[in-house]
Amino acid sequence: MPELNPAPSTTQLRALVELARGGRILMTDRAAKWMEARAVKRAGKIRLSTTKSLVRAGWIEPVGPGNFWYQISPTGREVVSGIEPDRVEQVGHSKV
């Protein structure tokens, strides 16, 4: 059951915005990395702990067999709806 957390951290929100743009995450037991992401600064890098927290919150969901690929879930889309990507970058490390 997903954890109820209505306020993602800025790092989590940045990941959700990137996933809403069509990116996906490949996650294994030891690592996670961006696939098809547009974020140049973070291309190929996302912390495993961030990915796991997004899964626990129900903001991303597995796609396809094996549960290795993740994309944004409908709940995750609700979290980022109405948020401008530029606003996320301006906030810094505080809660949005």
XYZ file of N, CA, C and O in Angstrom:
384
model
N 0.843 -1.181 0.000
C 0.000 0.000 0.000
C 0.888 1.243 0.000
O 1.835 1.331 0.774
N 0.596 2.241 -0.872
C 1.424 3.443 -0.936
C 1.388 4.246 0.356
O 0.383 4.291 1.042
N 2.524 4.884 0.654
C 2.570 5.805 1.789
C 1.875 7.088 1.370
O 2.031 7.538 0.242
N 1.119 7.680 2.266
C 0.452 8.934 1.958
C 1.371 10.089 2.297
O 1.681 10.338 3.441
N 1.857 10.758 1.287
C 2.749 11.888 1.463
C 2.368 12.937 0.422
O 2.819 12.866 -0.716
N 1.536 13.906 0.796
C 1.059 14.874 -0.184
C 2.105 15.902 -0.608
O 1.884 16.623 -1.554
N 3.236 15.984 0.074
C 4.242 16.990 -0.235
C 5.587 16.337 -0.561
O 6.363 16.040 0.330
N 5.861 16.103 -1.838
C 7.151 15.521 -2.199
C 8.276 16.511 -1.965
O 8.066 17.728 -2.005
N 9.462 15.987 -1.726
C 10.627 16.860 -1.624
C 10.919 17.424 -3.008
O 10.393 16.955 -4.020
N 11.762 18.416 -3.084
C 12.114 19.013 -4.367
C 12.765 17.981 -5.278
O 12.484 17.936 -6.472
N 13.618 17.132 -4.725
C 14.266 16.088 -5.523
C 13.226 15.136 -6.099
O 13.279 14.785 -7.281
N 12.277 14.735 -5.279
C 11.221 13.850 -5.768
C 10.367 14.546 -6.821
O 10.007 13.952 -7.831
N 10.068 15.809 -6.595
C 9.246 16.555 -7.541
C 9.969 16.723 -8.870
O 9.363 16.598 -9.933
N 11.264 16.989 -8.829
C 12.039 17.088 -10.074
C 11.972 15.780 -10.855
O 11.842 15.784 -12.074
N 12.079 14.670 -10.156
C 11.996 13.360 -10.812
C 10.613 13.162 -11.425
O 10.494 12.693 -12.561
N 9.574 13.526 -10.700
C 8.215 13.370 -11.219
C 7.975 14.239 -12.448
O 7.340 13.804 -13.406
N 8.489 15.458 -12.425
C 8.340 16.343 -13.585
C 9.038 15.723 -14.792
O 8.509 15.714 -15.899
N 10.221 15.183 -14.575
C 10.960 14.549 -15.672
C 10.196 13.337 -16.208
O 10.112 13.134 -17.415
N 9.632 12.548 -15.331
C 8.863 11.385 -15.755
C 7.589 11.801 -16.487
O 7.167 11.140 -17.429
N 6.988 12.900 -16.072
C 5.786 13.395 -16.735
C 6.091 13.853 -18.156
O 5.207 13.854 -19.018
N 7.335 14.207 -18.419
C 7.758 14.603 -19.763
C 8.011 13.393 -20.664
O 8.371 13.552 -21.812
N 7.869 12.207 -20.133
C 8.039 11.013 -20.951
C 9.251 10.172 -20.605
O 9.521 9.185 -21.270
N 9.994 10.531 -19.581
C 11.146 9.735 -19.178
C 10.720 8.468 -18.458
O 9.570 8.317 -18.043
N 11.648 7.536 -18.343
C 11.421 6.310 -17.576
C 12.657 6.053 -16.733
O 13.722 6.592 -16.993
N 12.489 5.220 -15.728
C 13.592 4.847 -14.847
C 13.782 3.342 -14.934
O 12.811 2.588 -14.897
N 15.036 2.930 -15.054
C 15.396 1.518 -14.983
C 15.960 1.283 -13.589
O 16.936 1.923 -13.193
N 15.325 0.399 -12.803
C 15.775 0.160 -11.436
C 16.066 -1.323 -11.230
O 15.261 -2.177 -11.572
N 17.241 -1.590 -10.656
C 17.610 -2.937 -10.243
C 17.789 -2.928 -8.731
O 17.552 -1.910 -8.085
N 18.260 -4.026 -8.165
C 18.490 -4.084 -6.721
C 19.592 -3.134 -6.269
O 19.614 -2.712 -5.124
N 20.498 -2.794 -7.154
C 21.676 -2.006 -6.768
C 21.714 -0.588 -7.304
O 22.490 0.230 -6.821
N 20.938 -0.295 -8.330
C 21.053 1.032 -8.945
C 19.772 1.409 -9.672
O 18.931 0.573 -9.971
N 19.692 2.685 -9.969
C 18.602 3.211 -10.789
C 19.208 4.226 -11.743
O 20.170 4.917 -11.404
N 18.678 4.309 -12.956
C 19.166 5.321 -13.882
C 18.047 5.767 -14.806
O 17.094 5.039 -15.060
N 18.190 7.011 -15.279
C 17.216 7.590 -16.187
C 17.338 6.933 -17.544
O 18.427 6.677 -18.020
N 16.224 6.738 -18.168
C 16.176 6.288 -19.551
C 15.214 7.206 -20.277
O 14.150 7.534 -19.742
N 15.597 7.668 -21.443
C 14.747 8.552 -22.248
C 14.418 9.842 -21.517
O 13.354 10.409 -21.705
N 15.323 10.305 -20.680
C 15.076 11.542 -19.931
C 15.618 12.735 -20.710
O 16.576 12.623 -21.459
N 15.019 13.876 -20.482
C 15.446 15.096 -21.170
C 16.343 15.971 -20.305
O 16.912 16.926 -20.783
N 16.435 15.675 -19.040
C 17.218 16.518 -18.126
C 18.707 16.310 -18.397
O 19.262 15.280 -18.074
N 19.347 17.286 -18.977
C 20.749 17.171 -19.364
C 21.650 17.040 -18.143
O 22.556 16.219 -18.109
N 21.405 17.826 -17.104
C 22.261 17.810 -15.913
C 22.219 16.471 -15.201
O 23.202 16.039 -14.635
N 21.059 15.814 -15.218
C 20.916 14.583 -14.450
C 20.845 13.351 -15.335
O 20.512 12.280 -14.872
N 21.114 13.497 -16.610
C 20.949 12.370 -17.524
C 21.717 11.153 -17.030
O 22.915 11.212 -16.781
N 21.025 10.076 -16.849
C 21.642 8.830 -16.426
C 21.806 8.671 -14.931
O 22.222 7.625 -14.473
N 21.457 9.699 -14.141
C 21.683 9.622 -12.699
C 20.420 9.917 -11.908
O 19.812 10.961 -12.064
N 20.037 8.979 -11.091
C 18.994 9.187 -10.093
C 19.312 8.244 -8.940
O 19.724 7.109 -9.160
N 19.199 8.717 -7.747
C 19.529 7.885 -6.586
C 18.527 6.753 -6.426
O 17.327 6.933 -6.626
N 19.039 5.615 -6.044
C 18.190 4.463 -5.791
C 17.196 4.771 -4.672
O 16.023 4.409 -4.747
N 17.653 5.492 -3.638
C 16.769 5.835 -2.522
C 15.617 6.737 -2.980
O 14.487 6.597 -2.507
N 15.893 7.652 -3.905
C 14.839 8.514 -4.441
C 13.820 7.686 -5.207
O 12.608 7.846 -5.038
N 14.318 6.776 -6.028
C 13.423 5.923 -6.810
C 12.557 5.070 -5.902
O 11.344 4.964 -6.102
N 13.156 4.488 -4.874
C 12.382 3.656 -3.945
C 11.332 4.471 -3.205
O 10.228 4.001 -2.957
N 11.667 5.706 -2.846
C 10.687 6.548 -2.146
C 9.523 6.905 -3.067
O 8.374 6.999 -2.618
N 9.799 7.099 -4.354
C 8.727 7.366 -5.305
C 7.805 6.156 -5.465
O 6.586 6.307 -5.579
N 8.382 4.963 -5.449
C 7.580 3.738 -5.527
C 6.717 3.597 -4.279
O 5.509 3.327 -4.362
N 7.321 3.789 -3.089
C 6.573 3.656 -1.832
C 5.411 4.636 -1.751
O 4.352 4.325 -1.221
N 5.619 5.836 -2.292
C 4.560 6.850 -2.253
C 3.470 6.587 -3.295
O 2.412 7.202 -3.249
N 3.749 5.675 -4.233
C 2.770 5.389 -5.277
C 2.810 6.368 -6.432
O 1.896 6.406 -7.251
N 3.873 7.175 -6.524
C 3.979 8.185 -7.569
C 4.564 7.631 -8.861
O 4.433 8.267 -9.903
N 5.244 6.483 -8.800
C 5.692 5.816 -10.008
C 5.256 4.357 -9.917
O 5.000 3.850 -8.821
N 5.151 3.722 -11.065
C 4.675 2.347 -11.103
C 5.502 1.540 -12.104
O 6.016 2.095 -13.073
N 5.603 0.227 -11.872
C 6.348 -0.617 -12.806
C 5.592 -0.775 -14.121
O 4.370 -0.742 -14.149
N 6.371 -0.924 -15.181
C 5.815 -1.113 -16.515
C 6.467 -2.341 -17.119
O 7.683 -2.480 -17.081
N 5.688 -3.226 -17.652
C 6.229 -4.395 -18.335
C 6.645 -5.498 -17.378
O 6.552 -5.364 -16.160
N 7.112 -6.601 -17.950
C 7.497 -7.753 -17.130
C 8.774 -7.504 -16.342
O 9.643 -6.750 -16.770
N 8.862 -8.100 -15.198
C 10.083 -8.034 -14.400
C 10.172 -6.892 -13.418
O 11.044 -6.857 -12.575
N 9.297 -5.911 -13.506
C 9.314 -4.753 -12.596
C 10.661 -4.042 -12.561
O 11.131 -3.625 -11.511
N 11.296 -3.883 -13.716
C 12.556 -3.145 -13.795
C 12.346 -1.722 -14.307
O 13.092 -0.827 -13.975
N 11.350 -1.523 -15.147
C 11.071 -0.218 -15.741
C 9.955 0.464 -14.969
O 8.954 -0.142 -14.649
N 10.140 1.758 -14.718
C 9.143 2.528 -13.978
C 8.791 3.795 -14.738
O 9.638 4.421 -15.367
N 7.520 4.156 -14.644
C 7.038 5.402 -15.221
C 6.133 6.082 -14.205
O 5.768 5.481 -13.198
N 5.765 7.295 -14.482
C 4.913 8.039 -13.559
C 3.525 7.385 -13.518
O 3.018 6.908 -14.521
N 2.940 7.340 -12.336
C 1.609 6.754 -12.146
C 0.555 7.868 -12.248
O 0.893 9.058 -12.223
N -0.711 7.501 -12.331
C -1.760 8.529 -12.318
C -1.688 9.409 -11.059
O -1.905 10.620 -11.129
N -1.353 8.813 -9.926
C -1.206 9.593 -8.692
C -0.048 10.575 -8.815
O -0.138 11.722 -8.380
N 1.048 10.141 -9.411
C 2.198 11.016 -9.636
C 1.858 12.163 -10.568
O 2.298 13.298 -10.360
N 1.046 11.880 -11.577
C 0.615 12.949 -12.491
C -0.230 13.987 -11.764
O -0.124 15.179 -12.043
N -1.048 13.550 -10.820
C -1.840 14.495 -10.028
C -0.933 15.403 -9.206
O -1.217 16.582 -9.047
N 0.154 14.840 -8.680
C 1.083 15.624 -7.860
C 1.710 16.746 -8.679
O 1.855 17.865 -8.195
N 2.068 16.466 -9.928
C 2.756 17.476 -10.735
C 1.824 18.306 -11.606
O 2.284 19.242 -12.261
N 0.549 17.985 -11.620
C -0.360 18.761 -12.463
C -0.405 20.203 -11.987
O -0.502 20.494 -10.805
N -0.291 21.087 -12.925
C -0.340 22.506 -12.613
C 0.968 23.103 -12.124
O 1.040 24.292 -11.846
N 2.017 22.291 -12.034
C 3.314 22.808 -11.591
C 4.182 23.065 -12.806
O 4.347 22.194 -13.663
N 4.718 24.261 -12.895
C 5.608 24.602 -14.007
C 7.006 24.081 -13.696
O 7.525 24.300 -12.599
N 7.652 23.391 -14.657
C 9.003 22.857 -14.421
C 10.005 23.912 -13.968
O 10.857 23.648 -13.138
N 9.900 25.153 -14.496
C 10.827 26.215 -14.089
C 10.674 26.552 -12.614
O 11.636 26.879 -11.933
N 9.469 26.470 -12.105
C 9.213 26.755 -10.686
C 9.931 25.748 -9.797
O 10.450 26.092 -8.757
N 9.971 24.490 -10.210
C 10.636 23.450 -9.432
C 12.109 23.769 -9.278
O 12.679 23.634 -8.203
N 12.762 24.204 -10.339
C 14.190 24.514 -10.288
C 14.468 25.748 -9.430
O 15.529 25.851 -8.824
N 13.546 26.688 -9.345
C 13.751 27.911 -8.574
C 13.650 27.688 -7.070
O 14.232 28.413 -6.283
N 12.912 26.680 -6.665
C 12.637 26.466 -5.258
C 13.893 26.056 -4.486
O 14.052 26.390 -3.331
N 14.797 25.334 -5.118
C 15.990 24.874 -4.417
C 15.728 23.585 -3.693
O 15.078 22.701 -4.236
N 16.164 23.456 -2.465
C 16.054 22.208 -1.727
C 14.923 22.185 -0.714
O 14.831 21.270 0.080
N 14.047 23.164 -0.734
C 12.953 23.179 0.229
C 11.786 22.344 -0.280
O 11.761 21.912 -1.421
N 10.818 22.146 0.562
C 9.601 21.436 0.154
C 8.778 22.326 -0.751
O 8.726 23.524 -0.577
N 8.141 21.712 -1.723
C 7.293 22.482 -2.651
C 5.859 22.353 -2.195
O 5.407 21.299 -1.861
